[in-house]
CSV table of C-alpha atoms in Angstrom, one decimal:
chain,number,residue,atom,x,y,z
A,1,MET,CA,78.5,152.6,101.4
A,2,GLY,CA,75.2,153.6,100.2
A,3,LEU,CA,72.7,150.6,101.5
A,4,PRO,CA,69.0,150.1,100.6
A,5,GLN,CA,67.8,151.3,103.8
A,6,ARG,CA,64.0,151.5,102.9
A,7,PHE,CA,62.9,148.4,101.2
A,8,LEU,CA,60.9,147.3,104.3
A,9,HIS,CA,57.9,149.6,104.3
A,10,ARG,CA,54.3,148.8,103.5
A,11,PRO,CA,53.4,149.6,99.9
A,12,TYR,CA,49.8,150.6,101.0
A,13,PRO,CA,49.7,152.6,104.5
A,14,TRP,CA,46.6,151.4,106.7
A,15,GLN,CA,44.5,154.5,105.8
A,16,ALA,CA,44.9,153.6,101.8
A,17,SER,CA,44.3,150.2,102.3
A,18,LYS,CA,40.8,151.2,104.0
A,19,ALA,CA,40.1,153.4,101.4
A,20,LEU,CA,40.9,151.0,98.7
A,21,LEU,CA,38.2,148.4,100.1
A,22,ALA,CA,35.6,150.6,98.9
A,23,LEU,CA,36.5,149.5,95.4
A,24,PRO,CA,35.5,145.8,95.7
A,25,LEU,CA,32.8,146.5,98.3
A,26,GLY,CA,31.2,149.1,96.1
A,27,LEU,CA,31.5,146.8,93.2
A,28,ILE,CA,29.6,144.1,95.1
A,29,VAL,CA,26.7,146.6,95.8
A,30,VAL,CA,26.5,148.0,92.5
A,31,ILE,CA,26.0,144.6,90.9
A,32,VAL,CA,23.8,143.3,93.6
A,33,LEU,CA,21.4,146.4,93.4
A,34,THR,CA,21.7,146.5,89.5
A,35,ASP,CA,20.4,142.9,89.2
A,36,VAL,CA,17.8,143.2,91.9
A,37,LEU,CA,16.0,146.3,90.6
A,38,THR,CA,16.2,144.7,87.0
A,39,PRO,CA,13.0,143.2,85.9
A,40,SER,CA,13.0,139.5,86.2
A,41,SER,CA,12.8,138.9,82.9
A,42,ARG,CA,16.3,139.8,82.4
A,43,LEU,CA,19.0,137.4,82.8
A,44,PRO,CA,21.0,138.3,86.1
A,45,MET,CA,24.7,139.5,85.4
A,46,GLY,CA,25.9,139.6,89.1
A,47,PRO,CA,27.0,135.8,89.3
A,48,SER,CA,29.4,136.3,86.3
A,49,LEU,CA,30.8,139.7,87.7
A,50,LEU,CA,31.1,139.3,91.4
A,51,ILE,CA,34.1,137.1,91.2
A,52,VAL,CA,35.8,140.5,90.0
A,53,ALA,CA,35.6,141.6,93.7
A,54,PRO,CA,37.7,139.1,95.5
A,55,ALA,CA,40.2,139.1,92.8
A,56,LEU,CA,40.5,142.9,92.9
A,57,ALA,CA,40.9,142.8,96.8
A,58,ALA,CA,43.6,140.5,96.5
A,59,SER,CA,45.8,143.0,94.7
A,60,PHE,CA,46.2,145.0,97.9
A,61,ALA,CA,44.2,143.6,100.6
A,62,SER,CA,45.5,141.1,103.5
A,63,THR,CA,44.9,137.4,103.2
A,64,LEU,CA,41.7,138.0,105.8
A,65,VAL,CA,40.4,140.5,104.2
A,66,THR,CA,40.5,139.1,100.8
A,67,GLY,CA,38.7,136.0,102.3
A,68,ALA,CA,36.0,138.3,103.8
A,69,ILE,CA,35.3,140.3,100.4
A,70,ALA,CA,35.1,136.8,98.8
A,71,ALA,CA,32.3,135.9,101.6
A,72,VAL,CA,30.6,139.1,101.0
A,73,ALA,CA,30.6,138.4,97.0
A,74,VAL,CA,29.0,135.0,97.8
A,75,VAL,CA,26.4,136.6,100.0
A,76,GLY,CA,25.6,139.1,97.2
A,77,MET,CA,25.3,136.2,94.8
A,78,LEU,CA,22.8,134.3,97.1
A,79,VAL,CA,20.7,137.5,97.4
A,80,ILE,CA,20.5,137.8,93.7
A,81,GLY,CA,19.4,134.3,93.4
A,82,LEU,CA,16.7,134.8,96.3
A,83,GLU,CA,15.4,137.8,94.3
A,84,SER,CA,15.6,136.3,91.0
A,85,HIS,CA,14.0,133.1,92.1
A,86,LEU,CA,17.1,131.2,90.6
A,87,LEU,CA,18.3,129.4,93.9
A,88,ASP,CA,17.0,125.9,92.8
A,89,THR,CA,18.1,126.1,89.2
A,90,MET,CA,21.3,124.1,88.2
A,91,ASN,CA,23.0,126.9,86.4
A,92,PHE,CA,22.8,129.0,89.4
A,93,GLU,CA,24.2,126.3,91.6
A,94,SER,CA,27.1,125.9,89.2
A,95,GLN,CA,28.0,129.7,89.4
A,96,ILE,CA,27.8,129.4,93.2
A,97,ILE,CA,30.2,126.6,93.2
A,98,ALA,CA,32.6,128.4,90.4
A,99,LEU,CA,32.4,131.5,92.8
A,100,LEU,CA,33.4,129.5,95.8
A,101,VAL,CA,36.3,127.8,94.1
A,102,VAL,CA,37.7,130.6,92.4
A,103,SER,CA,37.6,132.7,95.6
A,104,LEU,CA,39.1,130.1,97.5
A,105,VAL,CA,42.0,129.8,94.7
A,106,VAL,CA,42.6,133.7,95.1
A,107,THR,CA,42.6,133.8,98.9
A,108,VAL,CA,45.3,130.8,99.0
A,109,PHE,CA,47.1,132.6,96.3
A,110,ARG,CA,47.1,135.9,98.5
A,111,TYR,CA,48.4,133.8,101.3
A,112,LEU,CA,51.3,132.2,99.5
A,113,GLN,CA,52.1,135.6,98.2
A,114,VAL,CA,52.2,137.2,101.5
A,115,ARG,CA,54.3,134.6,103.0
A,116,HIS,CA,56.9,134.5,100.0
A,117,ALA,CA,57.3,138.4,100.6
A,118,ARG,CA,58.0,137.8,104.3
A,119,GLU,CA,60.7,135.4,103.6
A,120,LEU,CA,62.2,137.6,101.1
A,121,SER,CA,62.2,140.3,103.6
A,122,LEU,CA,64.1,138.2,106.0
A,123,VAL,CA,66.6,137.0,103.6
A,124,ARG,CA,67.2,140.7,102.8
A,125,THR,CA,67.4,141.8,106.4
A,126,VAL,CA,69.7,138.8,107.1
A,127,SER,CA,71.9,139.9,103.8
A,128,GLU,CA,72.0,143.5,105.2
A,129,THR,CA,72.9,142.5,108.5
A,130,THR,CA,75.9,140.1,107.3
A,131,GLN,CA,77.2,143.1,105.2
A,132,ARG,CA,77.4,145.3,108.2
A,133,VAL,CA,79.3,142.5,110.1
A,134,VAL,CA,81.6,141.4,107.2
A,135,MET,CA,82.2,144.8,105.5
A,136,ARG,CA,81.7,147.4,107.9
A,137,PRO,CA,80.5,150.8,106.3
A,138,LEU,CA,83.6,153.2,106.5
A,139,PRO,CA,83.0,156.1,108.7
A,140,ARG,CA,83.0,159.8,106.9
A,141,ARG,CA,86.0,160.8,108.9
A,142,ILE,CA,89.1,158.7,109.5
A,143,GLY,CA,91.7,160.8,111.5
A,144,PRO,CA,92.6,163.6,109.0
A,145,LEU,CA,90.8,161.8,106.0
A,146,ARG,CA,87.4,162.7,104.5
A,147,VAL,CA,86.1,159.3,103.2
A,148,ALA,CA,83.2,158.2,101.3
A,149,SER,CA,82.4,154.7,99.4
A,150,MET,CA,80.1,152.5,97.7
A,151,TYR,CA,79.4,148.8,96.8
A,152,LEU,CA,77.4,147.4,94.1
A,153,ALA,CA,76.7,143.7,94.0
A,154,ALA,CA,76.2,142.1,90.6
A,155,GLN,CA,74.5,139.1,92.0
A,156,GLU,CA,70.3,139.4,92.0
A,157,GLN,CA,69.0,140.4,95.5
A,158,ALA,CA,72.6,140.4,97.0
A,159,LEU,CA,74.0,143.4,98.8
A,160,ILE,CA,77.7,142.1,99.2
A,161,GLY,CA,79.7,139.9,96.8
A,162,GLY,CA,83.4,139.2,96.2
A,163,ASP,CA,84.8,142.9,96.3
A,164,LEU,CA,86.0,144.1,99.4
A,165,TYR,CA,87.4,147.3,101.2
A,166,ALA,CA,88.4,148.1,104.9
A,167,ALA,CA,90.2,150.8,106.9
A,168,VAL,CA,92.1,150.4,109.8
A,169,ARG,CA,93.8,153.1,112.1
A,170,ALA,CA,97.2,152.5,112.7
A,171,PRO,CA,99.5,154.0,115.4
A,172,THR,CA,100.8,156.6,113.1
A,173,GLY,CA,98.2,156.8,110.4
A,174,THR,CA,95.3,154.9,108.5
A,175,ARG,CA,95.7,151.6,106.5
A,176,LEU,CA,93.4,150.8,103.6
A,177,ILE,CA,92.7,147.7,101.7
A,178,ILE,CA,90.3,147.3,98.5
A,179,GLY,CA,90.2,143.8,96.6
A,180,ASP,CA,88.6,141.6,94.4
A,181,VAL,CA,88.1,138.1,94.9
A,182,ARG,CA,87.9,135.7,91.7
A,183,GLY,CA,84.3,134.8,91.1
A,184,LYS,CA,81.0,136.3,93.0
A,185,GLY,CA,78.4,135.2,95.0
A,186,LEU,CA,78.5,133.3,98.5
A,187,THR,CA,81.8,131.7,97.9
A,188,ALA,CA,83.4,134.9,97.1
A,189,MET,CA,81.9,136.5,100.0
A,190,SER,CA,83.4,133.9,102.1
A,191,ASP,CA,86.9,134.6,100.8
A,192,ALA,CA,86.4,138.5,101.4
A,193,ALA,CA,85.4,137.8,105.0
A,194,LEU,CA,88.6,136.1,105.5
A,195,LEU,CA,90.8,138.5,104.0
A,196,LEU,CA,89.2,141.5,106.0
A,197,GLY,CA,89.4,139.7,109.4
A,198,ALA,CA,93.1,139.1,108.7
A,199,PHE,CA,93.6,142.4,107.6
A,200,ARG,CA,91.9,144.0,110.7
A,201,GLU,CA,93.9,141.8,112.9
A,202,ALA,CA,97.4,142.4,111.3
A,203,ALA,CA,97.0,146.3,110.2
A,204,HIS,CA,97.6,147.3,114.1
A,205,ARG,CA,100.8,145.3,114.7
A,206,GLU,CA,102.7,145.0,111.3
A,207,ALA,CA,105.0,147.8,111.4
A,208,THR,CA,105.7,147.6,107.5
A,209,LEU,CA,103.5,147.6,104.6
A,210,PRO,CA,105.3,144.6,103.1
A,211,GLY,CA,105.0,142.6,106.3
A,212,LEU,CA,101.5,143.3,106.1
A,213,VAL,CA,100.9,142.2,102.9
A,214,ALA,CA,103.0,139.1,103.6
A,215,TYR,CA,100.7,138.1,106.7
A,216,LEU,CA,97.7,138.7,104.3
A,217,GLU,CA,99.1,136.5,101.6
A,218,HIS,CA,99.9,133.8,104.2
A,219,SER,CA,96.5,133.7,105.4
A,220,VAL,CA,94.9,133.4,102.0
A,221,CYS,CA,97.2,130.5,101.2
A,222,TRP,CA,96.2,128.5,104.4
A,223,ASN,CA,92.6,129.2,103.7
A,224,LEU,CA,92.8,127.9,100.2
A,225,ALA,CA,94.8,124.8,101.6
A,226,GLU,CA,91.8,123.5,103.4
A,227,PRO,CA,90.9,120.0,102.6
A,228,ALA,CA,87.4,121.2,101.4
A,229,GLU,CA,89.1,123.5,98.7
A,230,VAL,CA,91.5,121.0,97.5
A,231,GLU,CA,89.7,120.8,94.0
A,232,THR,CA,89.8,124.6,93.7
A,233,ALA,CA,93.4,125.0,94.8
A,234,GLY,CA,95.4,127.3,92.5
A,235,GLU,CA,92.4,128.6,90.9
A,236,CYS,CA,91.2,131.1,93.6
A,237,PHE,CA,93.0,134.3,94.4
A,238,ILE,CA,92.3,137.8,95.6
A,239,THR,CA,93.6,140.9,93.8
A,240,ALA,CA,94.3,143.6,96.3
A,241,ALA,CA,96.0,147.3,96.8
A,242,VAL,CA,97.1,148.0,100.6
A,243,ILE,CA,97.7,151.7,101.2
A,244,ASP,CA,99.2,153.3,104.3
A,245,ILE,CA,98.5,157.0,104.3
A,246,PRO,CA,100.4,158.8,107.5
A,247,ASP,CA,98.7,161.5,109.4
A,248,LYS,CA,101.4,164.1,109.0
A,249,ASP,CA,103.6,163.0,106.3
A,250,PRO,CA,102.1,163.6,102.7
A,251,ARG,CA,104.0,160.6,101.4
A,252,ALA,CA,102.0,157.7,101.4
A,253,GLN,CA,103.0,154.2,100.5
A,254,MET,CA,101.0,151.3,98.6
A,255,VAL,CA,101.6,147.8,97.6
A,256,THR,CA,99.5,146.3,94.8
A,257,CYS,CA,98.9,142.6,94.2
A,258,GLY,CA,97.6,142.4,90.8
A,259,HIS,CA,95.0,145.1,91.5
A,260,PRO,CA,94.2,148.1,89.4
A,261,PRO,CA,96.1,151.1,90.5
A,262,PRO,CA,94.0,154.0,92.4
A,263,LEU,CA,93.5,157.2,90.7
A,264,LEU,CA,94.9,160.4,92.0
A,265,LEU,CA,92.6,163.5,91.2
A,266,ARG,CA,94.6,166.7,91.2
A,267,ASP,CA,94.3,169.9,89.4
A,268,GLY,CA,91.1,168.6,87.4
A,269,LYS,CA,92.9,165.5,86.1
A,270,ALA,CA,92.8,162.0,86.9
A,271,THR,CA,96.3,159.9,86.9
A,272,ALA,CA,96.6,156.3,87.8
A,273,LEU,CA,99.3,155.8,90.3
A,274,PRO,CA,102.3,154.4,88.9
A,275,VAL,CA,103.1,150.8,90.0
A,276,GLY,CA,106.8,149.9,89.8
A,277,ARG,CA,106.7,146.1,90.4
A,278,PRO,CA,103.3,144.8,91.2
A,279,ALA,CA,103.1,141.5,93.2
A,280,PRO,CA,101.0,138.5,92.2
A,281,PRO,CA,97.3,138.4,93.6
A,282,LEU,CA,97.2,137.0,97.2
A,283,GLY,CA,97.0,133.2,97.1
A,284,LEU,CA,99.4,132.8,94.3
A,285,GLY,CA,102.4,134.1,95.8
A,286,GLU,CA,103.6,130.6,96.2
A,287,LEU,CA,104.0,130.4,92.5
A,288,ALA,CA,106.7,132.8,92.7
A,289,SER,CA,109.9,131.7,94.5
A,290,ARG,CA,110.3,134.8,96.6
A,291,PRO,CA,107.4,137.2,96.3
A,292,ASP,CA,108.5,140.7,96.2
A,293,TYR,CA,106.3,143.2,97.7
A,294,HIS,CA,107.7,146.6,96.3
A,295,VAL,CA,106.3,149.6,98.1
A,296,ASP,CA,105.4,152.4,95.6
A,297,THR,CA,105.4,156.1,97.3
A,298,PHE,CA,103.1,158.9,96.2
A,299,THR,CA,102.0,162.3,97.6
A,300,LEU,CA,98.8,163.1,98.9
A,301,GLU,CA,98.0,166.6,99.3
A,302,PRO,CA,95.3,168.3,101.3
A,303,ARG,CA,93.3,169.1,98.0
A,304,ASP,CA,94.0,165.9,96.2
A,305,VAL,CA,91.3,163.0,96.2
A,306,LEU,CA,92.5,159.4,96.1
A,307,LEU,CA,90.0,157.1,94.2
A,308,LEU,CA,90.3,153.4,95.0
A,309,HIS,CA,88.2,151.0,92.8
A,310,THR,CA,88.0,147.3,91.5
A,311,ASP,CA,87.8,146.2,88.1
A,312,GLY,CA,83.9,145.8,88.1
A,313,VAL,CA,84.0,149.7,87.6
A,314,ILE,CA,86.3,150.1,84.7
A,315,GLU,CA,85.1,146.7,82.9
A,316,ALA,CA,81.5,147.8,83.1
A,317,ARG,CA,80.0,147.9,79.6
A,318,ASP,CA,77.2,149.7,78.1
A,319,VAL,CA,74.8,148.0,75.4
A,320,ARG,CA,77.4,148.8,72.6
A,321,GLY,CA,80.3,147.0,74.6
A,322,VAL,CA,82.0,150.4,75.6
A,323,PHE,CA,84.0,150.2,78.7
A,324,TYR,CA,83.2,152.8,81.4
A,325,PRO,CA,85.6,155.7,81.1
A,326,LEU,CA,86.3,156.1,84.8
A,327,ALA,CA,89.5,158.3,84.6
A,328,GLU,CA,87.8,160.7,82.3
A,329,ARG,CA,84.4,161.0,84.3
A,330,ALA,CA,86.5,161.3,87.7
A,331,ALA,CA,88.6,164.1,86.3
A,332,ALA,CA,85.3,166.1,85.6
A,333,TRP,CA,84.5,165.7,89.4
A,334,ALA,CA,87.9,166.2,90.8
A,335,HIS,CA,86.8,169.6,92.6
A,336,GLU,CA,84.0,167.7,94.3
A,337,SER,CA,84.1,166.3,97.9
A,338,PRO,CA,84.3,162.5,98.3
A,339,SER,CA,80.6,162.1,99.1
A,340,ALA,CA,79.4,164.3,96.1
A,341,LEU,CA,82.1,162.3,94.0
A,342,ILE,CA,80.5,159.0,95.1
A,343,ARG,CA,77.0,159.7,94.4
A,344,SER,CA,77.8,161.3,90.9
A,345,LEU,CA,79.8,158.1,90.2
A,346,ARG,CA,77.1,155.8,91.2
A,347,ALA,CA,74.5,157.5,89.2
A,348,ASP,CA,76.6,157.5,86.1
A,349,LEU,CA,78.2,154.1,86.4
A,350,LEU,CA,74.3,152.6,86.7
A,351,ALA,CA,73.3,154.7,84.0
A,352,HIS,CA,76.4,153.4,81.6
A,353,VAL,CA,75.3,149.6,82.1
A,354,GLY,CA,71.7,150.2,82.1
A,355,GLY,CA,70.9,149.8,85.9
A,356,HIS,CA,72.6,146.4,86.1
A,357,LEU,CA,76.3,145.3,86.6
A,358,ALA,CA,78.0,142.3,85.3
A,359,ASP,CA,80.5,142.1,88.1
A,360,ASP,CA,80.6,143.4,91.7
A,361,ALA,CA,82.0,146.9,91.7
A,362,ALA,CA,83.6,148.7,95.0
A,363,VAL,CA,84.8,152.5,95.3
A,364,ILE,CA,86.6,154.6,97.8
A,365,ALA,CA,87.1,158.1,97.7
A,366,LEU,CA,89.3,160.1,100.2
A,367,GLN,CA,90.7,163.3,100.9
A,368,ARG,CA,93.1,164.7,103.3
A,369,THR,CA,92.1,167.4,105.5
A,370,HIS,CA,94.0,170.3,107.0
A,371,SER,CA,92.8,169.5,110.4
A,372,GLN,CA,92.6,166.2,112.2
A,373,PHE,CA,89.3,165.4,113.7
A,374,PRO,CA,89.5,163.8,117.2
A,375,ILE,CA,90.1,160.0,116.5
A,376,GLU,CA,88.4,158.6,119.8
A,377,ALA,CA,85.2,160.6,119.3
A,378,ASP,CA,85.1,159.9,115.6
A,379,ARG,CA,85.3,156.2,116.1
A,380,ARG,CA,82.8,156.2,118.9
A,381,VAL,CA,80.4,158.4,116.6
A,382,HIS,CA,80.7,155.8,113.7
A,383,GLU,CA,80.2,152.7,115.9
A,384,LEU,CA,77.1,154.2,117.5
A,385,ARG,CA,75.8,155.1,114.1
A,386,LEU,CA,76.5,151.5,112.7
A,387,LEU,CA,75.0,149.8,115.8
A,388,ARG,CA,71.8,152.1,115.5
A,389,GLU,CA,71.4,151.3,111.7
A,390,THR,CA,71.7,147.7,112.4
A,391,VAL,CA,69.3,147.4,115.1
A,392,THR,CA,66.8,149.4,112.9
A,393,THR,CA,67.1,146.9,110.0
A,394,VAL,CA,66.7,144.0,112.3
A,395,ARG,CA,63.7,145.7,113.7
A,396,ARG,CA,62.3,146.3,110.3
A,397,GLY,CA,62.8,142.6,109.2
A,398,PHE,CA,61.0,141.1,112.5
A,399,ALA,CA,58.1,143.6,111.9
A,400,ALA,CA,57.9,142.4,108.5
A,401,LEU,CA,57.4,139.0,109.8
A,402,HIS,CA,54.3,139.9,111.6
A,403,CYS,CA,52.9,142.0,108.9
A,404,ASP,CA,50.3,140.5,106.4
A,405,VAL,CA,50.9,143.1,103.8
A,406,PRO,CA,53.8,142.2,101.2
A,407,VAL,CA,56.9,144.3,101.7
A,408,HIS,CA,59.5,145.5,99.4
């Protein structure tokens, strides 16, 4: 899953900030020298121009430096008044007061801006850390599978929403889930975390795919029956597709619960996997007398690419209201590796919607390989990489808290 790893950097390096300080300081020097060297018969222009210096400094410098520039501007105005013999005039005193007030306002505004930037940086750090804990990034290799994924949250400033996916190594293969919680935002993220936890717990010990889906249905219904959620009972549900891919058998199994079927990319064509009898979305199984978790079987050959997605992809619209043609676009990338396909899909989808999605979107692309990478080594490499990225994210967040320069 592509994540914004570089939003915690300074927009201006320290060397560049020192160079930019020459602008307000040079402006003060030029204004003061111009008024001092100008004949006394001329009305000084410095008092009305010096206010530009602290305002300019506030656009890039820290709070302390902005205040220092403002102090230098006040000293420059006093020099002009002394040389022009205007210190005792009422007009000059009013200009001094105006410069002091405006400088104070600019410095306070700069302080509030830096504090807001720190808070926003901390929120983003917590959001990214939460994302890595709740929905762990998928490794590039899972057993004999090459995997790539992406997640695009619709909510502003969010990295995770109501869409979900996960992969777990079972005794004989790999089990995956992709789903979509009704709604978006923090409430949807809570429901997604519940389902992901239940899936990771049961995927190892449930022998059959229907048994696994039945366990997930029971977990979701139990959560929705909590007293705090009585007012929304019957209104919350999760669509999902659960897939079991054996390591040595090309025949894979799938159970869909109201979720769009995955696409199978083969020989330059994208075909939606046929679904015999889809089950109700998770959380609505009690509406049926006996939920029937029908297992659909399909063949996944080494050169095939399986594309799992949520409806946020196929329901994405452009400015004319045209839905995103996922099958058509994916067929053009059928020859690419999963990681290259995901990069192309991400760029094309964002271009289609103009850079902002109306709903969360998640995609997994996987491909079976001829050789099987050592599972234990693969797991350790992935866990080490995940730990390193999480620690780096937290360190950047704490570093931003002690930085007096706004972060992005």
